[in-house]
PDB file of C-alpha atoms in Angstrom:
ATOM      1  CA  UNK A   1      -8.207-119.884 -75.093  1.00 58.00           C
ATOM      2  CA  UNK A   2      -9.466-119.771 -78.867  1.00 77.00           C
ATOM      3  CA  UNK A   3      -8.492-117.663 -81.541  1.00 83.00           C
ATOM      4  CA  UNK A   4     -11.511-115.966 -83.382  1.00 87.00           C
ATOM      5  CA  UNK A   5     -12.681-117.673 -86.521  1.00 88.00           C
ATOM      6  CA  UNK A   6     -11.338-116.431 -89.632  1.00 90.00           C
ATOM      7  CA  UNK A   7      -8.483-115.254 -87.813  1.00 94.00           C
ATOM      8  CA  UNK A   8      -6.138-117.494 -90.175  1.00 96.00           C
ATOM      9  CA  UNK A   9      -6.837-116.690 -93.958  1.00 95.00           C
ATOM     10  CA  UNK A  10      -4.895-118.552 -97.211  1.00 95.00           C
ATOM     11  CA  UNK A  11      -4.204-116.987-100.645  1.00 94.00           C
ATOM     12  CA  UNK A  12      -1.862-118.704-103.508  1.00 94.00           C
ATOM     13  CA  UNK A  13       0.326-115.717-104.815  1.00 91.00           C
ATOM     14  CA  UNK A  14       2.732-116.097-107.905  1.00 91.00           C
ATOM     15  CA  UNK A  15       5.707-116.819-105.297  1.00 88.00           C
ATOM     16  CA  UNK A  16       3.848-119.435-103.327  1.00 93.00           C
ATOM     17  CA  UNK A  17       1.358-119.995-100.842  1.00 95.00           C
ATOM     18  CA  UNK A  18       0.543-116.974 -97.988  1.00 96.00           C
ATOM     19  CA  UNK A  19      -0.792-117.677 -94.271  1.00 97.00           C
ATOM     20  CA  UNK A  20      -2.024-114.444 -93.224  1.00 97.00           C
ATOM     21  CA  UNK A  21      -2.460-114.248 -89.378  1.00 98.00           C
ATOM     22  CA  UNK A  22      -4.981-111.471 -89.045  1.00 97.00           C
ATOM     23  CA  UNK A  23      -3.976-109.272 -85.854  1.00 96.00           C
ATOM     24  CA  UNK A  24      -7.196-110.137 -83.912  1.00 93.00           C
ATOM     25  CA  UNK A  25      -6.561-114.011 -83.580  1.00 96.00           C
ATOM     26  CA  UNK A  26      -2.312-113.065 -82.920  1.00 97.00           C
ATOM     27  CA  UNK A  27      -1.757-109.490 -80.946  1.00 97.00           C
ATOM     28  CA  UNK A  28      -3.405-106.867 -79.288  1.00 96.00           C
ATOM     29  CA  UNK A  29      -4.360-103.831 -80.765  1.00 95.00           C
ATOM     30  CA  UNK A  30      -0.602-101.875 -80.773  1.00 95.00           C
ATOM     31  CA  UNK A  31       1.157-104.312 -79.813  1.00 97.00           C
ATOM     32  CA  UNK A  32       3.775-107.010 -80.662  1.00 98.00           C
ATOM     33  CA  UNK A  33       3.259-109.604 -77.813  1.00 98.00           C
ATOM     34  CA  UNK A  34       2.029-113.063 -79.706  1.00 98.00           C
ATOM     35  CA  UNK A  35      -1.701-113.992 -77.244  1.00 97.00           C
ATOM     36  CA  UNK A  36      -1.190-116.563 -75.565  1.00 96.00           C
ATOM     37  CA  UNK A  37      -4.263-118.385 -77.138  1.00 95.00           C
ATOM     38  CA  UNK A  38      -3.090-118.270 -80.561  1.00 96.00           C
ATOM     39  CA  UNK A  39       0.763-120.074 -79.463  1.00 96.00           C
ATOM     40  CA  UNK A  40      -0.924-123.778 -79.567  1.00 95.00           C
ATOM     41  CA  UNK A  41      -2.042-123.007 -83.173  1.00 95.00           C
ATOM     42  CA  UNK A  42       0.827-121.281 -83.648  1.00 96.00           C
ATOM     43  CA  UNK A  43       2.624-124.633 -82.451  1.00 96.00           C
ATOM     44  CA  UNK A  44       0.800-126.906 -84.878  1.00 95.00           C
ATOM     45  CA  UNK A  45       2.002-124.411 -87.810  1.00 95.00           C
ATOM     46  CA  UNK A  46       5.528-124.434 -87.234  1.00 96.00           C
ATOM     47  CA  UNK A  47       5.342-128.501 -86.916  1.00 95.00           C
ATOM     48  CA  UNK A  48       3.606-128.654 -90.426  1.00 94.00           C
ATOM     49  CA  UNK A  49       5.362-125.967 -92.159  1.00 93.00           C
ATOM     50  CA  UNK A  50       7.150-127.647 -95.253  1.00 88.00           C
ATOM     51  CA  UNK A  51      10.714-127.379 -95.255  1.00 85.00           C
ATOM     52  CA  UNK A  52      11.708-124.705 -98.005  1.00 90.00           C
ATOM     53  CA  UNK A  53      11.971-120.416 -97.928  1.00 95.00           C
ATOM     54  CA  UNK A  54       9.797-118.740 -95.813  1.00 96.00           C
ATOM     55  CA  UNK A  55       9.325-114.868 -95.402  1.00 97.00           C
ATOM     56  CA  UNK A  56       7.628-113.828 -92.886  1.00 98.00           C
ATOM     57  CA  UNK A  57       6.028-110.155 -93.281  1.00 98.00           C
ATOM     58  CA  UNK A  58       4.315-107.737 -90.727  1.00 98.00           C
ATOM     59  CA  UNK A  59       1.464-105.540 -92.376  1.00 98.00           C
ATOM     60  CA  UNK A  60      -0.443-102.621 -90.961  1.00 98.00           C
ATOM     61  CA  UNK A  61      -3.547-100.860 -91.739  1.00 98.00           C
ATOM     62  CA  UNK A  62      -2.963 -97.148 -92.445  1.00 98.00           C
ATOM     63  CA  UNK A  63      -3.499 -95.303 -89.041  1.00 97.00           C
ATOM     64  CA  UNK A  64      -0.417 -93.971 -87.738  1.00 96.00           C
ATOM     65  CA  UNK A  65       0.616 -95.539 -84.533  1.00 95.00           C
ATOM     66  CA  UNK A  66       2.861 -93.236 -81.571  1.00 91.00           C
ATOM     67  CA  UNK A  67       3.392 -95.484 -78.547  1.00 94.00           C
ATOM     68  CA  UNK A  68       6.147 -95.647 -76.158  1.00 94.00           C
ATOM     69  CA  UNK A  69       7.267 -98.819 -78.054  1.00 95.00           C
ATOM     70  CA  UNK A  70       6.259 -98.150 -81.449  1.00 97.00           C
ATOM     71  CA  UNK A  71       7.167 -94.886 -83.503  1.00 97.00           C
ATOM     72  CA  UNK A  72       5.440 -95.444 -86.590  1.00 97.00           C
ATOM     73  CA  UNK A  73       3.759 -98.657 -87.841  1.00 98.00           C
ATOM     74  CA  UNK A  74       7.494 -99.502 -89.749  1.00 98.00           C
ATOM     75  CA  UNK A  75       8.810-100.242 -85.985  1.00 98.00           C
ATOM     76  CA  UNK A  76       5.151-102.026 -84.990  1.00 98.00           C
ATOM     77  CA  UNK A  77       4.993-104.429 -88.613  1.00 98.00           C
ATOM     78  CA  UNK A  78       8.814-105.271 -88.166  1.00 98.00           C
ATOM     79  CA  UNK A  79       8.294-106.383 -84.151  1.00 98.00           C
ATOM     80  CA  UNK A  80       5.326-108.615 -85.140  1.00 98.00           C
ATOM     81  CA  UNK A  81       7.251-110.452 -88.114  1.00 98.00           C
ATOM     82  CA  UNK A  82      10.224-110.766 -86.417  1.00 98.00           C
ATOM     83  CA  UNK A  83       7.535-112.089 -82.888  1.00 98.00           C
ATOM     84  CA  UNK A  84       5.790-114.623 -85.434  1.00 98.00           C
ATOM     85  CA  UNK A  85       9.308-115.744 -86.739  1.00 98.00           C
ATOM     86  CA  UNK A  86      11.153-116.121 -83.602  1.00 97.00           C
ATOM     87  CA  UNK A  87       7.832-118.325 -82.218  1.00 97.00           C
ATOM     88  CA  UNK A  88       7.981-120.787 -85.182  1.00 97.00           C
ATOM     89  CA  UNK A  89      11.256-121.061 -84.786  1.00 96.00           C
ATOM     90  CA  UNK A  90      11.164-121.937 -81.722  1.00 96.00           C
ATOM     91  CA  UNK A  91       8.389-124.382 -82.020  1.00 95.00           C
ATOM     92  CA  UNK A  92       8.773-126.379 -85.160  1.00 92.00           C
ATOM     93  CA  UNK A  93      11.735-127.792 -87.399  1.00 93.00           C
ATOM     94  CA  UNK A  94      12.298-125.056 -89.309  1.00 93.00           C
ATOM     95  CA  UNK A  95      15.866-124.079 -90.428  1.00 94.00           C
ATOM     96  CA  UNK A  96      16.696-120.598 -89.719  1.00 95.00           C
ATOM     97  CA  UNK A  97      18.767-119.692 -92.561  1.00 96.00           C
ATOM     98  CA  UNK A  98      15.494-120.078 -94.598  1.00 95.00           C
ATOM     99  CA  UNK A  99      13.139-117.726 -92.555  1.00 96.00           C
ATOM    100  CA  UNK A 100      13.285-114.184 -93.170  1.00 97.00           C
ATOM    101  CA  UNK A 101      11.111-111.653 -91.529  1.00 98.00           C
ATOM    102  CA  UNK A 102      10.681-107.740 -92.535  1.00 98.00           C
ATOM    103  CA  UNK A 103       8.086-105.243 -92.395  1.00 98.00           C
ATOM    104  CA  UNK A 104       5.890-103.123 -95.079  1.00 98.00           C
ATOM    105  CA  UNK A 105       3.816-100.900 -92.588  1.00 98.00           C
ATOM    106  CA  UNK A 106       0.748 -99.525 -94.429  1.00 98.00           C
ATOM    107  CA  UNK A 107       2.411 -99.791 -97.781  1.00 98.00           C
ATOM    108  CA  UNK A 108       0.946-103.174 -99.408  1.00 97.00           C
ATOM    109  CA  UNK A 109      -2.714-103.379 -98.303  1.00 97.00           C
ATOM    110  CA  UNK A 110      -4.660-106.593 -99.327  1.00 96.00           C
ATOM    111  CA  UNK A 111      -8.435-104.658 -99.018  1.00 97.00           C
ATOM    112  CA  UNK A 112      -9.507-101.279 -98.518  1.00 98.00           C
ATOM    113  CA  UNK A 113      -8.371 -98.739 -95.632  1.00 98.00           C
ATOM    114  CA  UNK A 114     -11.455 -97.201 -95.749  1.00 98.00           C
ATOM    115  CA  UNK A 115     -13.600 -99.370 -94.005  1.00 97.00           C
ATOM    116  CA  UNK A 116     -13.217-101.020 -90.541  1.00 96.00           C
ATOM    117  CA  UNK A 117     -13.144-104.297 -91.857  1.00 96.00           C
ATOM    118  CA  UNK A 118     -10.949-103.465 -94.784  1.00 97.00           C
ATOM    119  CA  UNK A 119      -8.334-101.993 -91.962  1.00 97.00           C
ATOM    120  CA  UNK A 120      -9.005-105.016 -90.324  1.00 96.00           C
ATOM    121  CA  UNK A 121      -8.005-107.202 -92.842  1.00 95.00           C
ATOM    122  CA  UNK A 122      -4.808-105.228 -93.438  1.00 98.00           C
ATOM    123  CA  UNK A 123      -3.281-105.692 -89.909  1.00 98.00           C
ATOM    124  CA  UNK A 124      -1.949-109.453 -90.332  1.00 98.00           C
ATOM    125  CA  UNK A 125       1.552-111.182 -90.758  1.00 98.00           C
ATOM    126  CA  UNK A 126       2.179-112.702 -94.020  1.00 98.00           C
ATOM    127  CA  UNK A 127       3.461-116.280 -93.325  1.00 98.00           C
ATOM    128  CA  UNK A 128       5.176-116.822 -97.705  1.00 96.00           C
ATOM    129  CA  UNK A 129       6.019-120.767 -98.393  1.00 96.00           C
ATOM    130  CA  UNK A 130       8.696-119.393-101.113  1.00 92.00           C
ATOM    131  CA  UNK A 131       8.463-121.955-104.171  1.00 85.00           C
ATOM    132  CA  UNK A 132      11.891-123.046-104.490  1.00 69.00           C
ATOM    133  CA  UNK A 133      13.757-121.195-107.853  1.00 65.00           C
ATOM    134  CA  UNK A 134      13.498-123.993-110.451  1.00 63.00           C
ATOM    135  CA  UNK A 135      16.727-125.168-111.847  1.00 60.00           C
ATOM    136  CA  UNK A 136      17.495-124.206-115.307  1.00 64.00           C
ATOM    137  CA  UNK A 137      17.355-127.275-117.531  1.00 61.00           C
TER     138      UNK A 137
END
């Protein structure tokens, strides 16, 4: 049970540090059940997550979704935050007070919706290490 390389991608924002978790290491197409190969590495991230903010933040590509579960990829980007946050939580030492978890749906894209891969790379959950608000001196 492995999760695809490049499944786990890094950026440094002006807020903090991102995790994205790229859909095909984390869910199935449509859905918001976590794979069961990705929970050990999930594990190890909640265990190493510094203490401090976190928002956690569902992202779709731009094809509309109409499943049983899921009207529209608001409902599908929520369920997977809210499935990444409830799984740290679980996992790791992580004060819930300072986790948040929301979702954008198609609206911030990190790459292109016009390719496959760019669509690709859309469909991840934002894991945000919130820099803490510096205190005015």
């Amino acid at each position: 049970g492995h999760i695809p390389p490049g499944s786990v991608t890094m950026r440094i924002t002006t807020e903090g540090l991102v995790i994205s978790l790229h859909e095909a290491g984390f869910f199935p197409s449509g859905s918001a059940e976590v794979r069961a190969a990705s929970i050990p590495m999930l594990s190890s991230l909640a265990e190493t997550l510094p203490s401090g903010p976190l928002r956690i933040e569902g992202h779709t590509d731009n094809v509309p979704i109409h499943t049983a579960q899921f009207a529209t990829n608001w409902e599908l980007s929520t369920a997977r935050a809210t499935a990444i946050a409830r799984l740290l939580l679980d996992r790791g030492p992580i004060d819930p007070a300072s986790v948040s978890a929301a979702g954008y749906a198609e609206f911030h894209p990190i790459a292109s919706n016009a390719t496959e891969e760019g669509r690709a790379q859309n469909r991840r959950v934002d894991i945000s290490l919130l820099r803490r608000p510096t205190a005015p001196h």
